[in-house]
Amino acid sequence: MSAELTVGTRVLLRRVRAEDESRFLELVKASTALHGPWVSLPRSAEEFAAYLARFDEATAVGMVVCLRDGGDLAGMVNINEIVRGSYQRGVLGYAAFLPHAGRGYMTEGVALAVWYAFERLGLHRVEADIQPGNAGSLRLVERLGFRREGFSPAYIKIGGAWRDHERWALTNDS
């Protein structure tokens, strides 16, 4: 199974792998303030191993967004909760890593993940659940053409607290 999934202009998307552990954990630590209350990522070797174990390629796919120039990790994107049958959908999770945040790498990386979900996984729908105060993440999905479908109070537990989320989605109507 190839690690490289798809290549964009400035980034490529590939599967996250055990060899990423050291750099991934280093970047998560450096990005703690950026991630704030928005996302909870592995912070130890044990948590990283459990994170990797989730990605069975059937119900979840774990990816990293890598710079084409130098290969550093710019962020992560997951397609979680993949449901087949009449649903054909998955839920995106993503986060940028410092020092690469704010440069458009994640917009390109998430767009590649959406393409992968539609074209390679054959999904009809991808969803993103975003906290209302996460302006950067909201702008990212808006740029990619997602539509806001609703609001769910106390929807996802992050950092020990149940947090409200807006629900956004994009469908492949081809």
Coordinates of N, CA and C in Angstrom, one line a residue:
M1 N 0.8 -1.2 0.0 CA 0.0 0.0 0.0 C 0.9 1.2 0.0
S2 N 0.7 2.1 -1.0 CA 1.6 3.3 -1.1 C 1.2 4.3 -0.1
A3 N 2.2 5.0 0.5 CA 2.0 6.0 1.5 C 1.5 7.3 0.8
E4 N 1.9 7.6 -0.3 CA 1.5 8.8 -1.0 C 0.2 8.7 -1.6
L5 N -0.8 9.6 -1.3 CA -2.1 9.4 -1.7 C -2.4 10.3 -2.9
T6 N -2.0 11.6 -2.8 CA -2.2 12.5 -3.9 C -1.3 13.7 -3.7
V7 N -1.0 14.4 -4.8 CA 0.0 15.5 -4.8 C -0.7 16.7 -5.4
G8 N -0.4 17.8 -4.7 CA -0.9 19.1 -5.1 C 0.2 20.0 -5.5
T9 N -0.1 21.3 -5.6 CA 0.9 22.3 -6.1 C 2.0 22.5 -5.1
R10 N 1.7 22.7 -3.8 CA 2.7 23.0 -2.8 C 2.8 21.9 -1.7
V11 N 1.8 21.0 -1.7 CA 1.8 19.9 -0.6 C 1.4 18.6 -1.3
L12 N 1.8 17.6 -0.5 CA 1.3 16.2 -0.9 C 0.6 15.7 0.4
L13 N -0.3 14.7 0.1 CA -1.0 14.1 1.1 C -0.6 12.6 1.1
R14 N -0.2 12.1 2.3 CA 0.2 10.7 2.5 C -0.3 10.2 3.8
R15 N -0.3 8.9 3.9 CA -0.7 8.2 5.1 C 0.3 8.6 6.2
V16 N -0.3 8.8 7.4 CA 0.6 9.0 8.6 C 1.1 7.6 8.9
R17 N 2.4 7.6 9.4 CA 3.0 6.3 9.7 C 3.9 6.4 10.9
A18 N 4.3 5.2 11.4 CA 5.0 5.2 12.7 C 6.3 6.0 12.7
E19 N 6.9 6.1 11.5 CA 8.1 6.9 11.4 C 7.9 8.4 11.6
D20 N 6.6 8.8 11.6 CA 6.3 10.3 11.8 C 6.2 10.6 13.2
E21 N 6.3 9.7 14.1 CA 6.0 9.9 15.5 C 6.8 11.1 16.1
S22 N 8.1 11.1 16.0 CA 8.9 12.1 16.7 C 8.6 13.5 16.2
R23 N 8.5 13.7 14.8 CA 8.2 15.0 14.3 C 6.8 15.4 14.6
F24 N 5.9 14.5 14.4 CA 4.5 14.8 14.7 C 4.3 15.3 16.1
L25 N 4.9 14.5 17.1 CA 4.7 14.9 18.5 C 5.4 16.3 18.8
E26 N 6.6 16.5 18.2 CA 7.3 17.8 18.3 C 6.4 18.9 17.8
L27 N 5.8 18.7 16.6 CA 4.9 19.8 16.1 C 3.6 20.0 16.8
V28 N 3.1 18.9 17.4 CA 1.9 19.1 18.2 C 2.2 19.9 19.4
K29 N 3.4 19.6 20.1 CA 3.8 20.4 21.2 C 4.0 21.9 20.9
A30 N 4.7 22.1 19.8 CA 4.9 23.5 19.3 C 3.6 24.2 19.0
S31 N 2.6 23.5 18.6 CA 1.3 24.1 18.1 C 0.2 24.1 19.2
T32 N 0.6 23.8 20.4 CA -0.4 23.7 21.5 C -1.3 25.0 21.6
A33 N -0.8 26.1 21.5 CA -1.6 27.4 21.6 C -2.4 27.5 20.4
L34 N -1.9 27.1 19.2 CA -2.7 27.2 18.0 C -3.9 26.3 18.1
H35 N -3.7 25.1 18.6 CA -4.8 24.1 18.6 C -5.8 24.4 19.7
G36 N -5.3 25.1 20.8 CA -6.2 25.5 21.8 C -7.3 24.6 22.2
P37 N -8.5 25.1 22.2 CA -9.7 24.2 22.6 C -10.3 23.5 21.3
W38 N -9.6 23.7 20.2 CA -10.3 23.2 18.9 C -10.1 21.7 18.7
V39 N -8.9 21.2 19.0 CA -8.6 19.8 18.6 C -7.7 19.2 19.7
S40 N -7.8 17.9 19.9 CA -7.0 17.2 20.8 C -6.2 16.1 20.0
L41 N -4.9 16.3 20.0 CA -4.0 15.4 19.2 C -3.1 14.6 20.1
P42 N -2.5 13.5 19.7 CA -1.6 12.8 20.5 C -0.4 13.6 21.0
R43 N -0.1 13.4 22.3 CA 1.0 14.2 22.9 C 2.1 13.3 23.5
S44 N 2.0 12.0 23.3 CA 3.0 11.0 23.8 C 3.1 9.9 22.9
A45 N 4.1 9.1 23.0 CA 4.3 7.9 22.2 C 3.2 6.9 22.3
E46 N 2.6 6.8 23.5 CA 1.5 5.9 23.7 C 0.3 6.4 23.0
E47 N 0.0 7.7 23.1 CA -1.1 8.3 22.4 C -1.0 8.2 20.9
F48 N 0.3 8.4 20.4 CA 0.5 8.3 19.0 C 0.2 6.9 18.5
A49 N 0.7 5.9 19.2 CA 0.5 4.5 18.8 C -1.0 4.2 18.7
A50 N -1.8 4.7 19.7 CA -3.3 4.5 19.7 C -3.9 5.2 18.5
Y51 N -3.4 6.4 18.3 CA -3.9 7.2 17.1 C -3.7 6.4 15.8
L52 N -2.5 5.9 15.6 CA -2.2 5.1 14.4 C -3.1 3.9 14.3
A53 N -3.3 3.3 15.4 CA -4.1 2.0 15.4 C -5.6 2.3 15.0
R54 N -6.1 3.5 15.1 CA -7.4 3.8 14.6 C -7.6 3.7 13.1
F55 N -6.5 3.9 12.4 CA -6.7 4.0 10.9 C -6.6 2.6 10.3
D56 N -7.8 2.1 10.1 CA -7.9 0.7 9.5 C -8.2 0.8 8.0
E57 N -8.2 2.0 7.5 CA -8.5 2.2 6.0 C -9.9 1.8 5.6
A58 N -10.7 1.3 6.5 CA -12.1 1.0 6.2 C -13.1 2.0 6.9
T59 N -12.8 2.3 8.2 CA -13.6 3.2 8.9 C -12.9 4.5 9.2
A60 N -11.6 4.6 9.0 CA -10.8 5.8 9.2 C -9.5 5.7 8.5
V61 N -9.2 6.9 7.9 CA -7.9 7.0 7.2 C -7.2 8.2 7.8
G62 N -5.9 8.0 8.2 CA -5.1 9.0 8.8 C -4.0 9.5 7.8
M63 N -3.9 10.8 7.6 CA -3.0 11.4 6.7 C -2.3 12.6 7.3
V64 N -1.1 12.9 6.6 CA -0.4 14.1 6.9 C -0.3 14.9 5.7
V65 N -0.3 16.2 5.9 CA -0.1 17.1 4.8 C 1.4 17.5 4.8
C66 N 2.2 17.2 3.8 CA 3.6 17.4 3.7 C 3.9 18.5 2.7
L67 N 4.9 19.3 3.0 CA 5.4 20.3 2.0 C 6.1 19.5 0.9
R68 N 5.8 19.9 -0.3 CA 6.6 19.2 -1.4 C 8.0 19.7 -1.4
D69 N 8.3 20.9 -0.9 CA 9.6 21.4 -0.8 C 10.2 21.1 0.6
G70 N 10.9 20.0 0.7 CA 11.5 19.6 2.0 C 10.8 18.5 2.7
G71 N 9.5 18.3 2.5 CA 8.8 17.2 3.1 C 8.3 17.4 4.5
D72 N 8.5 18.5 5.1 CA 8.1 18.7 6.5 C 6.6 18.6 6.6
L73 N 6.1 18.2 7.8 CA 4.7 18.1 8.1 C 4.1 19.4 8.3
A74 N 3.1 19.8 7.5 CA 2.4 21.1 7.6 C 1.1 20.9 8.5
G75 N 0.6 19.7 8.6 CA -0.6 19.4 9.3 C -1.0 18.0 9.1
M76 N -2.2 17.7 9.7 CA -2.8 16.4 9.6 C -4.2 16.5 9.1
V77 N -4.7 15.5 8.4 CA -6.1 15.4 8.0 C -6.5 13.9 8.2
N78 N -7.7 13.7 8.8 CA -8.2 12.4 9.0 C -9.6 12.3 8.3
I79 N -9.9 11.2 7.8 CA -11.3 10.9 7.4 C -11.8 9.9 8.3
N80 N -12.7 10.3 9.2 CA -13.1 9.4 10.3 C -14.6 9.0 10.1
E81 N -15.0 8.0 10.9 CA -16.4 7.6 10.9 C -16.9 7.3 9.5
I82 N -16.1 6.6 8.7 CA -16.5 6.3 7.3 C -17.7 5.3 7.4
V83 N -18.8 5.6 6.8 CA -19.9 4.7 6.8 C -20.2 4.4 5.3
R84 N -20.4 3.1 5.0 CA -20.7 2.7 3.7 C -22.2 2.5 3.6
G85 N -22.6 1.6 2.6 CA -24.0 1.4 2.4 C -24.7 2.6 1.8
S86 N -25.9 2.9 2.3 CA -26.6 4.1 1.7 C -26.1 5.4 2.2
Y87 N -25.2 5.5 3.1 CA -24.6 6.7 3.6 C -23.4 7.2 2.7
Q88 N -22.4 6.3 2.6 CA -21.2 6.7 1.8 C -20.6 8.0 2.3
R89 N -20.4 8.1 3.6 CA -19.9 9.4 4.1 C -18.7 9.2 5.1
G90 N -18.0 10.3 5.3 CA -16.9 10.3 6.3 C -16.9 11.7 6.9
V91 N -16.2 11.8 8.1 CA -16.1 13.1 8.8 C -14.6 13.5 8.8
L92 N -14.3 14.7 8.4 CA -13.0 15.2 8.4 C -12.6 15.7 9.7
G93 N -11.3 15.5 10.1 CA -10.7 16.1 11.2 C -9.3 16.6 10.7
Y94 N -9.0 17.8 11.0 CA -7.7 18.4 10.5 C -7.1 19.5 11.4
A95 N -5.8 19.7 11.3 CA -5.2 20.7 12.1 C -3.8 21.0 11.4
A96 N -3.5 22.3 11.5 CA -2.2 22.8 11.0 C -1.2 22.7 12.1
F97 N 0.1 22.6 11.7 CA 1.2 22.7 12.6 C 2.0 23.9 12.4
L98 N 2.4 24.5 13.5 CA 3.4 25.6 13.4 C 4.7 25.0 13.1
P99 N 5.5 25.6 12.3 CA 5.5 27.0 11.8 C 4.8 27.2 10.5
H100 N 4.0 26.2 10.0 CA 3.5 26.3 8.7 C 2.0 26.8 8.6
A101 N 1.4 27.1 9.7 CA 0.0 27.6 9.7 C -0.1 28.9 9.1
G102 N -1.3 29.2 8.5 CA -1.6 30.5 7.9 C -1.0 30.7 6.6
R103 N -0.5 29.7 5.9 CA 0.1 29.9 4.6 C -0.6 29.2 3.5
G104 N -1.8 28.7 3.8 CA -2.6 28.1 2.7 C -2.4 26.6 2.5
Y105 N -1.4 26.0 3.2 CA -1.1 24.6 3.0 C -2.2 23.7 3.4
M106 N -2.9 24.1 4.5 CA -4.0 23.2 4.9 C -5.2 23.3 4.0
T107 N -5.5 24.5 3.4 CA -6.5 24.6 2.5 C -6.3 23.6 1.3
E108 N -5.0 23.6 0.8 CA -4.7 22.7 -0.2 C -4.7 21.2 0.2
G109 N -4.2 21.0 1.4 CA -4.2 19.6 2.0 C -5.6 19.1 2.2
V110 N -6.5 19.9 2.8 CA -7.9 19.4 3.0 C -8.6 19.2 1.7
A111 N -8.3 20.1 0.7 CA -8.9 19.9 -0.7 C -8.5 18.6 -1.2
L112 N -7.2 18.2 -1.1 CA -6.7 16.9 -1.5 C -7.4 15.8 -0.8
A113 N -7.6 15.9 0.5 CA -8.3 14.9 1.3 C -9.7 14.7 0.8
V114 N -10.4 15.8 0.5 CA -11.8 15.7 -0.1 C -11.8 15.0 -1.4
W115 N -10.8 15.4 -2.3 CA -10.7 14.7 -3.6 C -10.5 13.2 -3.3
Y116 N -9.6 12.8 -2.4 CA -9.3 11.4 -2.1 C -10.6 10.7 -1.6
A117 N -11.3 11.4 -0.7 CA -12.6 10.8 -0.2 C -13.6 10.5 -1.3
F118 N -13.7 11.4 -2.3 CA -14.7 11.3 -3.3 C -14.1 10.3 -4.4
E119 N -12.9 10.5 -4.9 CA -12.4 9.8 -6.0 C -11.8 8.4 -5.7
R120 N -11.1 8.3 -4.6 CA -10.5 7.0 -4.3 C -11.3 6.2 -3.3
L121 N -12.0 6.8 -2.3 CA -12.8 6.1 -1.4 C -14.2 5.9 -1.9
G122 N -14.6 6.7 -2.9 CA -16.0 6.6 -3.4 C -17.0 7.1 -2.5
L123 N -16.7 8.0 -1.6 CA -17.7 8.6 -0.7 C -18.6 9.6 -1.5
H124 N -19.8 9.8 -1.0 CA -20.7 10.8 -1.6 C -20.7 12.1 -0.8
R125 N -20.3 12.0 0.5 CA -20.4 13.1 1.4 C -19.2 13.2 2.4
V126 N -18.7 14.4 2.6 CA -17.7 14.6 3.6 C -18.2 15.7 4.5
E127 N -18.1 15.5 5.8 CA -18.6 16.4 6.8 C -17.4 17.0 7.6
A128 N -17.6 18.2 8.2 CA -16.7 18.7 9.1 C -17.4 19.4 10.2
D129 N -17.1 19.0 11.5 CA -17.7 19.6 12.7 C -16.7 20.6 13.3
I130 N -17.2 21.9 13.4 CA -16.3 23.0 13.7 C -16.9 23.8 14.8
Q131 N -16.1 24.1 15.8 CA -16.5 25.0 16.9 C -16.7 26.4 16.4
P132 N -17.8 27.1 16.8 CA -18.2 28.4 16.2 C -17.1 29.4 16.3
G133 N -16.2 29.3 17.4 CA -15.2 30.3 17.5 C -13.9 30.0 16.7
N134 N -13.9 28.9 16.0 CA -12.7 28.6 15.3 C -12.7 29.2 13.9
A135 N -12.4 30.5 13.8 CA -12.6 31.3 12.6 C -11.7 30.7 11.5
G136 N -10.5 30.3 11.7 CA -9.6 29.8 10.7 C -10.2 28.6 10.0
S137 N -10.7 27.7 10.8 CA -11.3 26.4 10.3 C -12.6 26.7 9.5
L138 N -13.4 27.6 10.0 CA -14.6 28.0 9.3 C -14.3 28.6 7.9
R139 N -13.3 29.5 7.9 CA -12.9 30.1 6.6 C -12.4 29.0 5.6
L140 N -11.6 28.0 6.2 CA -11.1 27.0 5.3 C -12.2 26.2 4.6
V141 N -13.2 25.8 5.4 CA -14.3 25.0 4.7 C -15.1 25.9 3.8
E142 N -15.3 27.1 4.1 CA -16.0 28.0 3.2 C -15.3 28.2 1.9
R143 N -14.0 28.3 2.0 CA -13.2 28.4 0.7 C -13.3 27.2 -0.1
L144 N -13.5 26.1 0.5 CA -13.6 24.8 -0.3 C -15.0 24.5 -0.7
G145 N -16.0 25.4 -0.4 CA -17.3 25.2 -0.9 C -18.3 24.4 0.0
F146 N -17.8 24.1 1.2 CA -18.7 23.4 2.2 C -19.9 24.3 2.5
R147 N -21.0 23.7 2.8 CA -22.2 24.5 3.2 C -22.5 24.2 4.7
R148 N -22.9 25.2 5.4 CA -23.3 25.0 6.8 C -24.7 24.4 6.9
E149 N -24.7 23.3 7.6 CA -26.0 22.5 7.7 C -26.7 22.6 9.0
G150 N -26.0 23.0 10.0 CA -26.6 23.1 11.3 C -25.7 23.4 12.5
F151 N -26.3 23.4 13.7 CA -25.6 23.7 14.9 C -26.0 22.6 15.9
S152 N -25.0 22.1 16.6 CA -25.2 21.0 17.6 C -24.5 21.5 18.9
P153 N -25.4 21.8 19.9 CA -24.8 22.1 21.2 C -24.2 20.9 21.9
A154 N -23.1 21.2 22.7 CA -22.4 20.2 23.5 C -22.2 18.9 22.6
Y155 N -21.7 19.0 21.4 CA -21.6 17.9 20.5 C -20.4 17.0 20.6
I156 N -19.2 17.6 20.8 CA -18.0 16.7 20.9 C -17.2 17.1 22.2
K157 N -16.7 16.1 22.9 CA -15.9 16.4 24.1 C -14.5 16.6 23.7
I158 N -13.9 17.7 23.9 CA -12.6 18.1 23.6 C -11.9 18.7 24.8
G159 N -10.8 18.2 25.2 CA -10.1 18.8 26.4 C -11.0 18.7 27.7
G160 N -11.8 17.7 27.8 CA -12.6 17.5 29.0 C -13.9 18.3 29.0
A161 N -14.2 19.0 28.0 CA -15.4 19.8 28.0 C -16.3 19.5 26.7
W162 N -17.6 19.4 26.9 CA -18.5 19.2 25.8 C -18.6 20.6 25.0
R163 N -18.3 20.6 23.8 CA -18.2 21.8 23.0 C -19.3 21.8 21.9
D164 N -19.8 23.0 21.7 CA -20.8 23.3 20.6 C -20.0 23.2 19.3
H165 N -20.7 22.7 18.2 CA -20.1 22.6 16.9 C -21.1 23.0 15.8
E166 N -20.6 23.7 14.8 CA -21.4 23.8 13.6 C -21.1 22.6 12.7
R167 N -22.1 22.2 12.0 CA -21.9 21.0 11.1 C -21.9 21.5 9.6
W168 N -20.8 21.2 8.9 CA -20.6 21.6 7.5 C -20.5 20.4 6.7
A169 N -20.8 20.4 5.4 CA -20.7 19.3 4.5 C -20.5 19.7 3.1
L170 N -20.0 18.7 2.3 CA -19.8 18.9 0.9 C -20.2 17.5 0.3
T171 N -20.9 17.5 -0.8 CA -21.3 16.3 -1.5 C -20.7 16.2 -2.9
N172 N -20.5 15.0 -3.3 CA -20.0 14.7 -4.6 C -21.3 14.4 -5.5
D173 N -21.7 15.3 -6.3 CA -22.9 15.1 -7.0 C -22.7 14.6 -8.4
S174 N -21.5 14.1 -8.7 CA -21.2 13.6 -10.0 C -21.6 12.1 -10.2

